[in-house]
GROMACS .gro file of C-alpha atoms in nm:
model
  310
    1UNK     CA    1  -0.853  -2.098   0.835
    2UNK     CA    2  -0.594  -1.834   0.917
    3UNK     CA    3  -0.501  -1.705   0.545
    4UNK     CA    4  -0.494  -1.402   0.416
    5UNK     CA    5  -0.560  -1.266   0.083
    6UNK     CA    6  -0.197  -1.150   0.001
    7UNK     CA    7   0.132  -1.231   0.182
    8UNK     CA    8   0.221  -1.538   0.349
    9UNK     CA    9  -0.045  -1.773   0.479
   10UNK     CA   10   0.087  -1.863   0.832
   11UNK     CA   11  -0.165  -1.573   1.020
   12UNK     CA   12   0.108  -1.441   1.195
   13UNK     CA   13   0.108  -1.074   1.373
   14UNK     CA   14   0.391  -0.852   1.437
   15UNK     CA   15   0.357  -0.518   1.664
   16UNK     CA   16   0.569  -0.197   1.570
   17UNK     CA   17   0.573   0.092   1.764
   18UNK     CA   18   0.299   0.351   1.774
   19UNK     CA   19   0.309   0.727   1.754
   20UNK     CA   20   0.520   0.848   2.046
   21UNK     CA   21   0.580   0.510   2.161
   22UNK     CA   22   0.208   0.475   2.239
   23UNK     CA   23   0.023   0.148   2.207
   24UNK     CA   24   0.155  -0.052   1.971
   25UNK     CA   25   0.029  -0.132   1.613
   26UNK     CA   26  -0.030  -0.478   1.517
   27UNK     CA   27   0.037  -0.617   1.141
   28UNK     CA   28  -0.075  -0.919   1.009
   29UNK     CA   29   0.149  -1.154   0.789
   30UNK     CA   30   0.438  -0.852   0.786
   31UNK     CA   31   0.169  -0.615   0.622
   32UNK     CA   32   0.286  -0.273   0.650
   33UNK     CA   33   0.033   0.014   0.675
   34UNK     CA   34  -0.073   0.108   0.312
   35UNK     CA   35   0.027  -0.198   0.177
   36UNK     CA   36  -0.213  -0.480   0.057
   37UNK     CA   37  -0.529  -0.258  -0.038
   38UNK     CA   38  -0.739  -0.570  -0.044
   39UNK     CA   39  -0.575  -0.738   0.270
   40UNK     CA   40  -0.844  -0.984   0.420
   41UNK     CA   41  -0.766  -1.247   0.692
   42UNK     CA   42  -0.990  -1.489   0.891
   43UNK     CA   43  -0.907  -1.729   1.159
   44UNK     CA   44  -1.047  -1.888   1.498
   45UNK     CA   45  -1.024  -1.705   1.815
   46UNK     CA   46  -0.834  -2.012   1.963
   47UNK     CA   47  -0.572  -1.964   1.696
   48UNK     CA   48  -0.489  -1.620   1.783
   49UNK     CA   49  -0.538  -1.626   2.200
   50UNK     CA   50  -0.463  -1.982   2.305
   51UNK     CA   51  -0.077  -1.919   2.312
   52UNK     CA   52  -0.117  -1.581   2.487
   53UNK     CA   53  -0.293  -1.749   2.762
   54UNK     CA   54  -0.644  -1.632   2.626
   55UNK     CA   55  -0.566  -1.283   2.685
   56UNK     CA   56  -0.442  -0.985   2.414
   57UNK     CA   57  -0.267  -0.683   2.517
   58UNK     CA   58  -0.354  -0.338   2.451
   59UNK     CA   59  -0.280  -0.254   2.097
   60UNK     CA   60  -0.438  -0.110   1.782
   61UNK     CA   61  -0.443  -0.136   1.412
   62UNK     CA   62  -0.361   0.156   1.188
   63UNK     CA   63  -0.577   0.089   0.886
   64UNK     CA   64  -0.756  -0.240   0.964
   65UNK     CA   65  -1.114  -0.329   1.065
   66UNK     CA   66  -1.171  -0.612   1.287
   67UNK     CA   67  -1.474  -0.821   1.396
   68UNK     CA   68  -1.496  -1.096   1.654
   69UNK     CA   69  -1.809  -1.324   1.610
   70UNK     CA   70  -1.813  -1.526   1.962
   71UNK     CA   71  -1.985  -1.824   1.901
   72UNK     CA   72  -1.967  -2.006   2.223
   73UNK     CA   73  -1.803  -1.898   2.569
   74UNK     CA   74  -1.765  -1.547   2.699
   75UNK     CA   75  -1.503  -1.269   2.753
   76UNK     CA   76  -1.402  -0.886   2.839
   77UNK     CA   77  -1.305  -0.645   2.628
   78UNK     CA   78  -1.154  -0.288   2.651
   79UNK     CA   79  -1.205  -0.016   2.407
   80UNK     CA   80  -0.978   0.269   2.529
   81UNK     CA   81  -1.128   0.389   2.841
   82UNK     CA   82  -1.446   0.172   2.861
   83UNK     CA   83  -1.472  -0.211   2.926
   84UNK     CA   84  -1.725  -0.476   2.963
   85UNK     CA   85  -1.813  -0.843   2.930
   86UNK     CA   86  -1.980  -1.031   2.639
   87UNK     CA   87  -2.114  -1.354   2.579
   88UNK     CA   88  -2.222  -1.576   2.290
   89UNK     CA   89  -2.363  -1.529   2.054
   90UNK     CA   90  -2.242  -1.174   1.992
   91UNK     CA   91  -2.037  -0.986   1.746
   92UNK     CA   92  -1.775  -0.722   1.841
   93UNK     CA   93  -1.691  -0.452   1.611
   94UNK     CA   94  -1.316  -0.279   1.638
   95UNK     CA   95  -1.230   0.003   1.412
   96UNK     CA   96  -0.866   0.123   1.315
   97UNK     CA   97  -0.714   0.337   1.602
   98UNK     CA   98  -0.892   0.221   1.843
   99UNK     CA   99  -0.682   0.086   2.138
  100UNK     CA  100  -0.836  -0.250   2.262
  101UNK     CA  101  -0.745  -0.565   2.471
  102UNK     CA  102  -0.922  -0.885   2.492
  103UNK     CA  103  -0.954  -1.152   2.766
  104UNK     CA  104  -1.128  -1.463   2.681
  105UNK     CA  105  -1.294  -1.763   2.912
  106UNK     CA  106  -1.073  -2.070   2.803
  107UNK     CA  107  -1.269  -2.285   2.547
  108UNK     CA  108  -1.422  -1.974   2.399
  109UNK     CA  109  -1.502  -2.046   2.031
  110UNK     CA  110  -1.551  -1.809   1.737
  111UNK     CA  111  -1.372  -1.628   1.437
  112UNK     CA  112  -1.199  -1.302   1.383
  113UNK     CA  113  -1.230  -1.103   1.039
  114UNK     CA  114  -0.967  -0.841   0.964
  115UNK     CA  115  -1.004  -0.642   0.674
  116UNK     CA  116  -0.817  -0.318   0.551
  117UNK     CA  117  -1.009   0.021   0.550
  118UNK     CA  118  -0.943   0.059   0.192
  119UNK     CA  119  -1.088  -0.239   0.092
  120UNK     CA  120  -1.422  -0.148   0.272
  121UNK     CA  121  -1.436   0.192   0.097
  122UNK     CA  122  -1.384   0.022  -0.216
  123UNK     CA  123  -1.690  -0.201  -0.147
  124UNK     CA  124  -1.908   0.083  -0.020
  125UNK     CA  125  -1.830   0.297  -0.337
  126UNK     CA  126  -1.919  -0.024  -0.559
  127UNK     CA  127  -2.250  -0.086  -0.356
  128UNK     CA  128  -2.330   0.295  -0.333
  129UNK     CA  129  -2.332   0.297  -0.001
  130UNK     CA  130  -2.060   0.586   0.065
  131UNK     CA  131  -2.193   0.604   0.426
  132UNK     CA  132  -2.090   0.261   0.538
  133UNK     CA  133  -1.744   0.301   0.641
  134UNK     CA  134  -1.851   0.594   0.859
  135UNK     CA  135  -2.095   0.383   1.027
  136UNK     CA  136  -1.816   0.159   1.115
  137UNK     CA  137  -1.624   0.401   1.275
  138UNK     CA  138  -1.721   0.322   1.607
  139UNK     CA  139  -1.646   0.018   1.845
  140UNK     CA  140  -1.939  -0.202   1.900
  141UNK     CA  141  -2.096  -0.498   2.082
  142UNK     CA  142  -2.397  -0.647   1.974
  143UNK     CA  143  -2.559  -0.937   2.106
  144UNK     CA  144  -2.727  -1.193   1.872
  145UNK     CA  145  -2.962  -1.396   2.103
  146UNK     CA  146  -3.263  -1.287   1.902
  147UNK     CA  147  -3.094  -1.290   1.543
  148UNK     CA  148  -3.009  -1.645   1.490
  149UNK     CA  149  -3.036  -1.613   1.095
  150UNK     CA  150  -2.823  -1.340   1.117
  151UNK     CA  151  -2.541  -1.544   1.297
  152UNK     CA  152  -2.609  -1.796   1.041
  153UNK     CA  153  -2.518  -1.573   0.749
  154UNK     CA  154  -2.233  -1.426   0.907
  155UNK     CA  155  -2.080  -1.789   0.982
  156UNK     CA  156  -2.136  -1.886   0.591
  157UNK     CA  157  -2.014  -1.580   0.466
  158UNK     CA  158  -1.712  -1.621   0.685
  159UNK     CA  159  -1.659  -1.992   0.606
  160UNK     CA  160  -1.678  -1.897   0.225
  161UNK     CA  161  -1.418  -1.625   0.267
  162UNK     CA  162  -1.217  -1.869   0.456
  163UNK     CA  163  -1.242  -2.147   0.187
  164UNK     CA  164  -1.151  -1.921  -0.101
  165UNK     CA  165  -0.860  -1.704   0.040
  166UNK     CA  166  -0.603  -1.934  -0.063
  167UNK     CA  167  -0.764  -2.029  -0.414
  168UNK     CA  168  -0.645  -1.964  -0.721
  169UNK     CA  169  -0.970  -2.044  -0.879
  170UNK     CA  170  -1.153  -1.811  -1.121
  171UNK     CA  171  -1.402  -1.565  -0.967
  172UNK     CA  172  -1.208  -1.586  -0.629
  173UNK     CA  173  -1.223  -1.184  -0.594
  174UNK     CA  174  -1.585  -1.170  -0.670
  175UNK     CA  175  -1.667  -1.421  -0.419
  176UNK     CA  176  -1.449  -1.272  -0.147
  177UNK     CA  177  -1.583  -0.935  -0.200
  178UNK     CA  178  -1.974  -1.042  -0.203
  179UNK     CA  179  -1.946  -1.236   0.101
  180UNK     CA  180  -1.758  -0.955   0.294
  181UNK     CA  181  -2.004  -0.668   0.144
  182UNK     CA  182  -2.287  -0.901   0.307
  183UNK     CA  183  -2.121  -0.917   0.650
  184UNK     CA  184  -2.053  -0.523   0.640
  185UNK     CA  185  -2.425  -0.469   0.547
  186UNK     CA  186  -2.532  -0.660   0.859
  187UNK     CA  187  -2.273  -0.477   1.052
  188UNK     CA  188  -2.405  -0.149   0.940
  189UNK     CA  189  -2.751  -0.223   1.035
  190UNK     CA  190  -2.632  -0.297   1.408
  191UNK     CA  191  -2.391   0.007   1.440
  192UNK     CA  192  -2.631   0.259   1.328
  193UNK     CA  193  -3.027   0.345   1.217
  194UNK     CA  194  -3.044   0.366   0.852
  195UNK     CA  195  -2.996   0.701   0.747
  196UNK     CA  196  -3.309   0.909   0.590
  197UNK     CA  197  -3.306   0.865   0.199
  198UNK     CA  198  -3.308   1.229   0.111
  199UNK     CA  199  -3.015   1.362  -0.074
  200UNK     CA  200  -2.943   1.633   0.157
  201UNK     CA  201  -2.907   1.387   0.441
  202UNK     CA  202  -2.655   1.162   0.245
  203UNK     CA  203  -2.469   1.470   0.147
  204UNK     CA  204  -2.424   1.576   0.520
  205UNK     CA  205  -2.339   1.234   0.613
  206UNK     CA  206  -2.056   1.240   0.334
  207UNK     CA  207  -1.930   1.594   0.441
  208UNK     CA  208  -1.889   1.442   0.817
  209UNK     CA  209  -1.721   1.121   0.691
  210UNK     CA  210  -1.483   1.365   0.487
  211UNK     CA  211  -1.433   1.587   0.811
  212UNK     CA  212  -1.341   1.295   1.039
  213UNK     CA  213  -1.082   1.167   0.783
  214UNK     CA  214  -0.923   1.510   0.735
  215UNK     CA  215  -0.930   1.540   1.120
  216UNK     CA  216  -0.733   1.209   1.177
  217UNK     CA  217  -0.462   1.340   0.939
  218UNK     CA  218  -0.446   1.683   1.069
  219UNK     CA  219  -0.562   1.690   1.447
  220UNK     CA  220  -0.219   1.748   1.579
  221UNK     CA  221  -0.170   2.081   1.384
  222UNK     CA  222  -0.457   2.205   1.573
  223UNK     CA  223  -0.607   2.352   1.243
  224UNK     CA  224  -0.900   2.635   1.268
  225UNK     CA  225  -1.234   2.490   1.159
  226UNK     CA  226  -1.239   2.722   0.884
  227UNK     CA  227  -0.928   2.529   0.734
  228UNK     CA  228  -1.094   2.206   0.735
  229UNK     CA  229  -1.403   2.372   0.538
  230UNK     CA  230  -1.180   2.542   0.306
  231UNK     CA  231  -1.003   2.186   0.221
  232UNK     CA  232  -1.372   2.049   0.168
  233UNK     CA  233  -1.472   2.366  -0.039
  234UNK     CA  234  -1.760   2.431   0.198
  235UNK     CA  235  -1.861   2.698   0.427
  236UNK     CA  236  -1.811   2.672   0.824
  237UNK     CA  237  -2.173   2.683   0.857
  238UNK     CA  238  -2.226   2.393   0.618
  239UNK     CA  239  -1.976   2.195   0.789
  240UNK     CA  240  -2.112   2.278   1.141
  241UNK     CA  241  -2.483   2.206   1.008
  242UNK     CA  242  -2.325   1.834   0.884
  243UNK     CA  243  -2.180   1.764   1.208
  244UNK     CA  244  -2.488   1.867   1.442
  245UNK     CA  245  -2.691   1.645   1.207
  246UNK     CA  246  -2.485   1.329   1.190
  247UNK     CA  247  -2.307   1.338   1.531
  248UNK     CA  248  -2.487   1.555   1.747
  249UNK     CA  249  -2.170   1.767   1.793
  250UNK     CA  250  -2.008   2.081   1.683
  251UNK     CA  251  -1.672   2.048   1.433
  252UNK     CA  252  -1.495   2.191   1.711
  253UNK     CA  253  -1.618   1.953   1.981
  254UNK     CA  254  -1.531   1.669   1.788
  255UNK     CA  255  -1.160   1.800   1.710
  256UNK     CA  256  -1.124   1.839   2.090
  257UNK     CA  257  -1.284   1.505   2.154
  258UNK     CA  258  -1.016   1.364   1.932
  259UNK     CA  259  -0.738   1.535   2.076
  260UNK     CA  260  -0.833   1.404   2.430
  261UNK     CA  261  -0.866   1.086   2.327
  262UNK     CA  262  -0.528   1.058   2.191
  263UNK     CA  263  -0.399   1.239   2.485
  264UNK     CA  264  -0.565   0.984   2.703
  265UNK     CA  265  -0.415   0.683   2.510
  266UNK     CA  266  -0.090   0.840   2.530
  267UNK     CA  267  -0.111   0.874   2.923
  268UNK     CA  268  -0.217   0.528   2.967
  269UNK     CA  269  -0.009   0.336   2.701
  270UNK     CA  270   0.303   0.540   2.676
  271UNK     CA  271   0.610   0.641   2.903
  272UNK     CA  272   0.638   1.026   2.774
  273UNK     CA  273   0.615   1.274   3.043
  274UNK     CA  274   0.279   1.519   3.032
  275UNK     CA  275   0.516   1.784   2.893
  276UNK     CA  276   0.625   1.567   2.588
  277UNK     CA  277   0.262   1.451   2.548
  278UNK     CA  278   0.166   1.815   2.501
  279UNK     CA  279   0.465   1.887   2.265
  280UNK     CA  280   0.375   1.582   2.065
  281UNK     CA  281   0.001   1.700   2.024
  282UNK     CA  282   0.098   2.041   1.891
  283UNK     CA  283   0.066   2.253   2.223
  284UNK     CA  284   0.333   2.518   2.253
  285UNK     CA  285   0.311   2.533   2.628
  286UNK     CA  286   0.260   2.227   2.884
  287UNK     CA  287   0.031   2.428   3.101
  288UNK     CA  288  -0.186   2.521   2.798
  289UNK     CA  289  -0.218   2.139   2.712
  290UNK     CA  290  -0.296   2.081   3.097
  291UNK     CA  291  -0.566   2.343   3.080
  292UNK     CA  292  -0.741   2.199   2.781
  293UNK     CA  293  -0.726   1.856   2.929
  294UNK     CA  294  -0.906   1.996   3.239
  295UNK     CA  295  -1.124   2.176   3.043
  296UNK     CA  296  -1.252   1.840   2.852
  297UNK     CA  297  -1.184   1.583   3.124
  298UNK     CA  298  -1.233   1.750   3.458
  299UNK     CA  299  -0.907   1.653   3.603
  300UNK     CA  300  -0.538   1.727   3.529
  301UNK     CA  301  -0.350   1.489   3.344
  302UNK     CA  302  -0.111   1.389   3.594
  303UNK     CA  303  -0.435   1.296   3.788
  304UNK     CA  304  -0.556   1.104   3.509
  305UNK     CA  305  -0.261   0.897   3.460
  306UNK     CA  306  -0.194   0.818   3.840
  307UNK     CA  307  -0.572   0.716   3.925
  308UNK     CA  308  -0.566   0.471   3.653
  309UNK     CA  309  -0.191   0.335   3.665
  310UNK     CA  310  -0.115   0.402   4.019
   0.00000   0.00000   0.00000
């Protein structure tokens, strides 16, 4: 395997500078953000990491989901500020924009699925599962010791995808989409308990997903929650209820958490000064940024950086 649905077939990756010189974004087969809306790629773990001494440096993908299926061996992962170990058989989900790194024990075996988020949204609409992309927006590690049948289904689907990526046979697109959708269905089962079937619950889930999408585009502008509600054509109260029901947090708390996460990423993975980070994130005064950071993390940004980087 190691071929992509579009572009070259060598499975190469290339890093490009992230926002504000943060962690690099990794692109497959010279694919740039916004291109190859149905991008799909499958390869063996060993193909990717053996040449890097079984370790991948911290990086992120702007608009790509990744799923790692570890079939034998074990490894160590980092998601932003969290870290842990995992062992076979297990799956690891890495959503777009999450800074992550992996270190595998030599000889670990498994496969890596990479897919554009636009392809996932398209399949979710087709399947009548609009909540599916949001269910997959959080990093996840799930052991499959007691789910042998699910692992077998995933392995079969990955093999079928790999066998058809470079095929020119009629029906190729349908085969790829069907097998990818089957994998996504299993992932969503692990990611979150199924939502209640009531129409109001589905509506609030969609509102929350829409809010998160808008927040990703505009969080640096520090817009008031009323502006987001206006863009979504709902009242603030409706948006607040949707976020509380789906995420257990207010829209303002979610917006602050997104800002804090980006600040932490830049403190850990960029060479920007605290003042430069403050201005980049839309603060007019670095002191305001420092107070915001302390209020949300309990420590000043300089202390946060020094404690983790030395």
